[in-house]
Tab-separated table of C-alpha atoms in Angstrom:
chain	number	residue	atom	x	y	z
A	23	UNK	CA	96.722	98.121	119.702
A	24	UNK	CA	99.524	98.622	117.575
A	25	UNK	CA	99.781	102.257	118.320
A	26	UNK	CA	103.064	103.788	116.837
A	27	UNK	CA	103.388	107.394	117.803
A	28	UNK	CA	105.707	110.459	115.371
A	29	UNK	CA	106.726	113.444	117.293
A	30	UNK	CA	106.913	116.279	116.180
A	31	UNK	CA	104.280	116.054	112.913
A	32	UNK	CA	105.387	118.980	111.454
A	33	UNK	CA	108.830	121.226	111.656
A	34	UNK	CA	110.011	124.019	109.849
A	35	UNK	CA	113.819	125.071	110.270
A	36	UNK	CA	116.422	126.319	108.632
A	37	UNK	CA	118.779	125.309	106.151
A	38	UNK	CA	122.111	123.605	107.988
A	39	UNK	CA	120.303	123.016	110.860
A	40	UNK	CA	119.700	119.474	112.154
A	41	UNK	CA	116.345	118.033	113.137
A	42	UNK	CA	115.268	114.661	115.288
A	43	UNK	CA	112.040	112.678	114.583
A	44	UNK	CA	111.204	110.108	117.254
A	45	UNK	CA	108.890	107.233	116.652
A	46	UNK	CA	107.592	105.288	119.704
A	47	UNK	CA	105.627	102.219	119.770
A	48	UNK	CA	103.049	102.748	122.426
A	49	UNK	CA	101.318	99.375	123.268
A	50	UNK	CA	103.799	97.342	121.990
A	51	UNK	CA	107.595	96.196	121.570
A	52	UNK	CA	108.731	96.888	118.134
A	53	UNK	CA	111.827	94.965	117.851
A	54	UNK	CA	112.347	96.612	114.001
A	55	UNK	CA	111.375	99.697	112.910
A	56	UNK	CA	111.397	101.023	109.662
A	57	UNK	CA	112.353	104.923	108.644
A	58	UNK	CA	110.763	105.577	105.235
A	59	UNK	CA	110.297	109.122	102.916
A	60	UNK	CA	107.909	109.853	100.569
A	61	UNK	CA	107.869	112.861	98.470
A	62	UNK	CA	104.478	114.087	96.991
A	63	UNK	CA	102.641	111.991	94.741
A	64	UNK	CA	105.173	109.119	94.911
A	65	UNK	CA	105.261	105.909	96.818
A	66	UNK	CA	107.482	105.049	99.561
A	67	UNK	CA	111.183	104.722	99.446
A	68	UNK	CA	112.611	102.606	102.565
A	69	UNK	CA	115.506	104.555	103.948
A	70	UNK	CA	116.962	102.747	106.493
A	71	UNK	CA	115.829	99.535	108.980
A	72	UNK	CA	116.936	99.845	112.456
A	73	UNK	CA	116.877	96.931	115.240
A	74	UNK	CA	116.941	97.705	119.477
A	75	UNK	CA	120.406	97.654	120.306
A	76	UNK	CA	122.053	97.238	117.230
A	77	UNK	CA	123.293	99.487	114.128
A	78	UNK	CA	120.861	100.469	111.433
A	79	UNK	CA	121.221	99.359	107.611
A	80	UNK	CA	120.587	101.617	105.321
A	81	UNK	CA	119.488	101.294	102.022
A	82	UNK	CA	121.519	102.027	98.842
A	83	UNK	CA	122.297	105.715	98.211
A	84	UNK	CA	121.053	106.908	101.919
A	85	UNK	CA	123.658	108.789	103.731
A	86	UNK	CA	124.181	107.253	107.053
A	87	UNK	CA	126.220	110.381	108.224
A	88	UNK	CA	123.516	112.556	107.397
A	89	UNK	CA	120.224	110.626	108.433
A	90	UNK	CA	121.387	109.111	111.932
A	91	UNK	CA	119.127	106.670	113.689
A	92	UNK	CA	119.071	105.082	117.336
A	93	UNK	CA	117.122	102.309	118.423
A	94	UNK	CA	117.614	102.967	122.134
A	95	UNK	CA	114.864	100.893	122.988
A	96	UNK	CA	111.995	98.470	122.334
A	97	UNK	CA	109.571	101.381	122.014
A	98	UNK	CA	111.498	104.365	120.843
A	99	UNK	CA	113.696	104.864	117.851
A	100	UNK	CA	115.361	108.461	116.349
A	101	UNK	CA	115.702	109.695	112.613
A	102	UNK	CA	118.305	112.923	112.828
A	103	UNK	CA	118.494	114.844	109.488
A	104	UNK	CA	121.663	116.126	110.575
A	105	UNK	CA	122.785	119.894	108.172
A	106	UNK	CA	119.069	119.791	106.586
A	107	UNK	CA	118.861	121.325	102.835
A	108	UNK	CA	116.104	122.183	100.907
A	109	UNK	CA	116.175	119.030	99.447
A	110	UNK	CA	115.190	116.774	102.505
A	111	UNK	CA	112.225	118.318	102.691
A	112	UNK	CA	110.189	115.219	102.617
A	113	UNK	CA	106.970	113.615	104.279
A	114	UNK	CA	109.396	110.960	106.897
A	115	UNK	CA	107.151	107.903	108.092
A	116	UNK	CA	108.112	105.549	110.208
A	117	UNK	CA	106.826	101.853	111.331
A	118	UNK	CA	107.674	99.265	113.708
A	119	UNK	CA	106.936	95.662	113.909
A	120	UNK	CA	107.319	92.673	116.793
A	121	UNK	CA	110.128	90.295	117.046
A	122	UNK	CA	108.147	88.547	114.205
A	123	UNK	CA	110.064	89.575	110.916
A	124	UNK	CA	106.731	88.673	109.021
A	125	UNK	CA	104.241	90.802	111.272
A	126	UNK	CA	102.456	93.511	109.544
A	127	UNK	CA	104.305	96.774	109.858
A	128	UNK	CA	102.179	99.354	112.135
A	129	UNK	CA	102.604	103.197	110.567
A	130	UNK	CA	103.090	106.633	112.810
A	131	UNK	CA	101.461	109.614	111.748
A	132	UNK	CA	104.603	110.709	109.653
A	133	UNK	CA	106.889	113.961	110.146
A	134	UNK	CA	106.689	116.747	107.702
A	135	UNK	CA	109.502	118.658	107.405
A	136	UNK	CA	110.402	121.800	105.572
A	137	UNK	CA	113.776	123.239	105.187
A	138	UNK	CA	113.648	126.631	103.752
B	8	UNK	CA	114.880	93.797	89.897
B	9	UNK	CA	111.834	93.362	92.017
B	10	UNK	CA	108.809	95.289	91.119
B	11	UNK	CA	105.079	95.977	91.854
B	12	UNK	CA	102.822	97.201	89.238
B	13	UNK	CA	99.540	98.944	90.159
B	14	UNK	CA	97.769	101.352	88.075
B	15	UNK	CA	98.101	104.793	88.730
B	16	UNK	CA	94.432	105.859	89.084
B	17	UNK	CA	91.083	104.542	89.564
B	18	UNK	CA	87.988	106.315	89.485
B	19	UNK	CA	84.594	104.589	90.887
B	20	UNK	CA	81.000	105.431	92.386
B	21	UNK	CA	79.896	106.009	95.425
B	22	UNK	CA	77.789	102.711	96.512
B	23	UNK	CA	79.652	101.019	93.777
B	24	UNK	CA	82.405	98.111	93.720
B	25	UNK	CA	85.839	98.510	92.468
B	26	UNK	CA	88.864	96.555	92.380
B	27	UNK	CA	92.637	97.147	92.575
B	28	UNK	CA	94.542	94.958	91.042
B	29	UNK	CA	98.053	94.276	91.750
B	30	UNK	CA	100.805	91.953	89.957
B	31	UNK	CA	104.513	91.605	91.506
B	32	UNK	CA	107.710	90.281	90.924
B	33	UNK	CA	110.077	89.105	93.941
B	34	UNK	CA	112.751	87.458	95.480
B	35	UNK	CA	111.017	85.387	97.321
B	36	UNK	CA	107.239	85.779	98.705
B	37	UNK	CA	106.772	85.768	102.711
B	38	UNK	CA	103.080	87.746	102.136
B	39	UNK	CA	101.503	90.350	100.309
B	40	UNK	CA	100.054	93.756	102.217
B	41	UNK	CA	97.158	96.200	101.221
B	42	UNK	CA	97.378	99.793	103.384
B	43	UNK	CA	95.217	102.778	102.656
B	44	UNK	CA	96.989	105.814	102.861
B	45	UNK	CA	94.658	109.503	102.362
B	46	UNK	CA	96.314	112.581	101.077
B	47	UNK	CA	99.098	113.866	103.786
B	48	UNK	CA	99.099	110.810	106.444
B	49	UNK	CA	100.549	107.967	106.857
B	50	UNK	CA	99.343	104.763	105.412
B	51	UNK	CA	97.040	102.437	107.608
B	52	UNK	CA	97.085	98.798	107.664
B	53	UNK	CA	94.189	96.851	105.776
B	54	UNK	CA	95.094	92.977	104.795
B	55	UNK	CA	97.597	90.447	104.570
B	56	UNK	CA	97.477	87.240	102.553
B	57	UNK	CA	100.647	84.746	102.747
B	58	UNK	CA	98.212	82.149	101.175
B	59	UNK	CA	96.009	82.155	98.018
B	60	UNK	CA	92.398	82.624	98.288
B	61	UNK	CA	90.257	85.498	99.322
B	62	UNK	CA	90.316	87.321	102.153
B	63	UNK	CA	87.179	89.334	103.354
B	64	UNK	CA	87.052	92.126	106.226
B	65	UNK	CA	83.809	93.998	106.173
B	66	UNK	CA	83.686	96.022	103.203
B	67	UNK	CA	87.334	95.383	102.022
B	68	UNK	CA	88.289	91.939	100.481
B	69	UNK	CA	91.904	91.015	99.483
B	70	UNK	CA	92.563	88.366	96.996
B	71	UNK	CA	96.349	86.318	95.896
B	72	UNK	CA	97.435	83.920	93.607
B	73	UNK	CA	101.334	83.169	94.258
B	74	UNK	CA	101.470	81.318	91.125
B	75	UNK	CA	100.583	84.363	89.132
B	76	UNK	CA	102.138	86.554	91.037
B	77	UNK	CA	98.631	88.525	91.877
B	78	UNK	CA	96.678	90.235	94.307
B	79	UNK	CA	93.710	92.355	94.619
B	80	UNK	CA	91.527	94.550	96.765
B	81	UNK	CA	88.074	94.735	96.307
B	82	UNK	CA	85.983	97.476	97.909
B	83	UNK	CA	82.215	97.055	98.374
B	84	UNK	CA	79.809	99.909	98.471
B	85	UNK	CA	82.431	102.566	98.490
B	86	UNK	CA	81.807	105.611	100.539
B	87	UNK	CA	83.614	108.813	99.607
B	88	UNK	CA	85.691	108.168	102.761
B	89	UNK	CA	86.909	105.337	100.709
B	90	UNK	CA	89.043	108.308	98.169
B	91	UNK	CA	92.758	107.429	99.121
B	92	UNK	CA	95.917	106.009	97.605
B	93	UNK	CA	95.821	102.216	98.317
B	94	UNK	CA	99.114	100.738	98.436
B	95	UNK	CA	100.284	96.889	97.621
B	96	UNK	CA	103.511	96.140	99.043
B	97	UNK	CA	105.143	92.388	99.177
B	98	UNK	CA	107.593	90.976	101.761
B	99	UNK	CA	110.418	88.868	100.256
B	100	UNK	CA	112.342	86.220	101.195
B	101	UNK	CA	114.835	88.772	103.158
B	102	UNK	CA	111.653	90.392	105.281
B	103	UNK	CA	111.782	93.961	103.527
B	104	UNK	CA	108.796	95.214	102.179
B	105	UNK	CA	108.618	95.859	98.326
B	106	UNK	CA	106.095	98.917	97.863
B	107	UNK	CA	104.238	99.721	94.471
B	108	UNK	CA	103.546	103.275	93.401
B	109	UNK	CA	99.835	103.698	94.678
B	110	UNK	CA	96.699	103.321	93.266
B	111	UNK	CA	94.511	107.249	93.695
B	112	UNK	CA	91.169	105.727	93.996
B	113	UNK	CA	88.511	108.752	93.468
B	114	UNK	CA	84.914	108.165	94.331
B	115	UNK	CA	82.559	110.650	92.839
B	116	UNK	CA	79.072	111.160	94.165
């Protein structure tokens, strides 16, 4: 149980384009989903927390207009990197937890983004 | 401020035992998590401690002392596949996960 999928696993795009990453909880309802970014040899950095049906809460320093998050259903959240630039190249990971905020976060396999 | 401290890197021998320590200072406490992350992959859940004491799960055990702000992950009978980074994370009073930088564990034959 507690499987989270992400799509795509790899994406290469040109600078200035937008990229959408999907995060799905396959066998449970995820009231809360989290989006992280991880640069090489660094720890996870929380970008935003999204609750189903409401606006995402962004961490300080994360641009809301650049990283658009939608959590339209209990099993799907999307992260759109708008007008991507080379410095946005990173490993993007989502995680999901069920209704209890104390519940363990289960991670998706991650999406590696390379912006040329 | 809130911070999680864990060693950057540790080396151990196949078949041996290794203990990875984690100390924390957070605004409130709602549990401590250990995750394993292999290179290029997402973290996978290992353990959750919210009460003091030792939680054993197969070859892995996790210990918590809330009064000391301290936890450790104990790995027994080390296997080469245990080579990975081990992340300590604490959930604070706002239910936010505060992450450590991770401990890279290198297993030698």
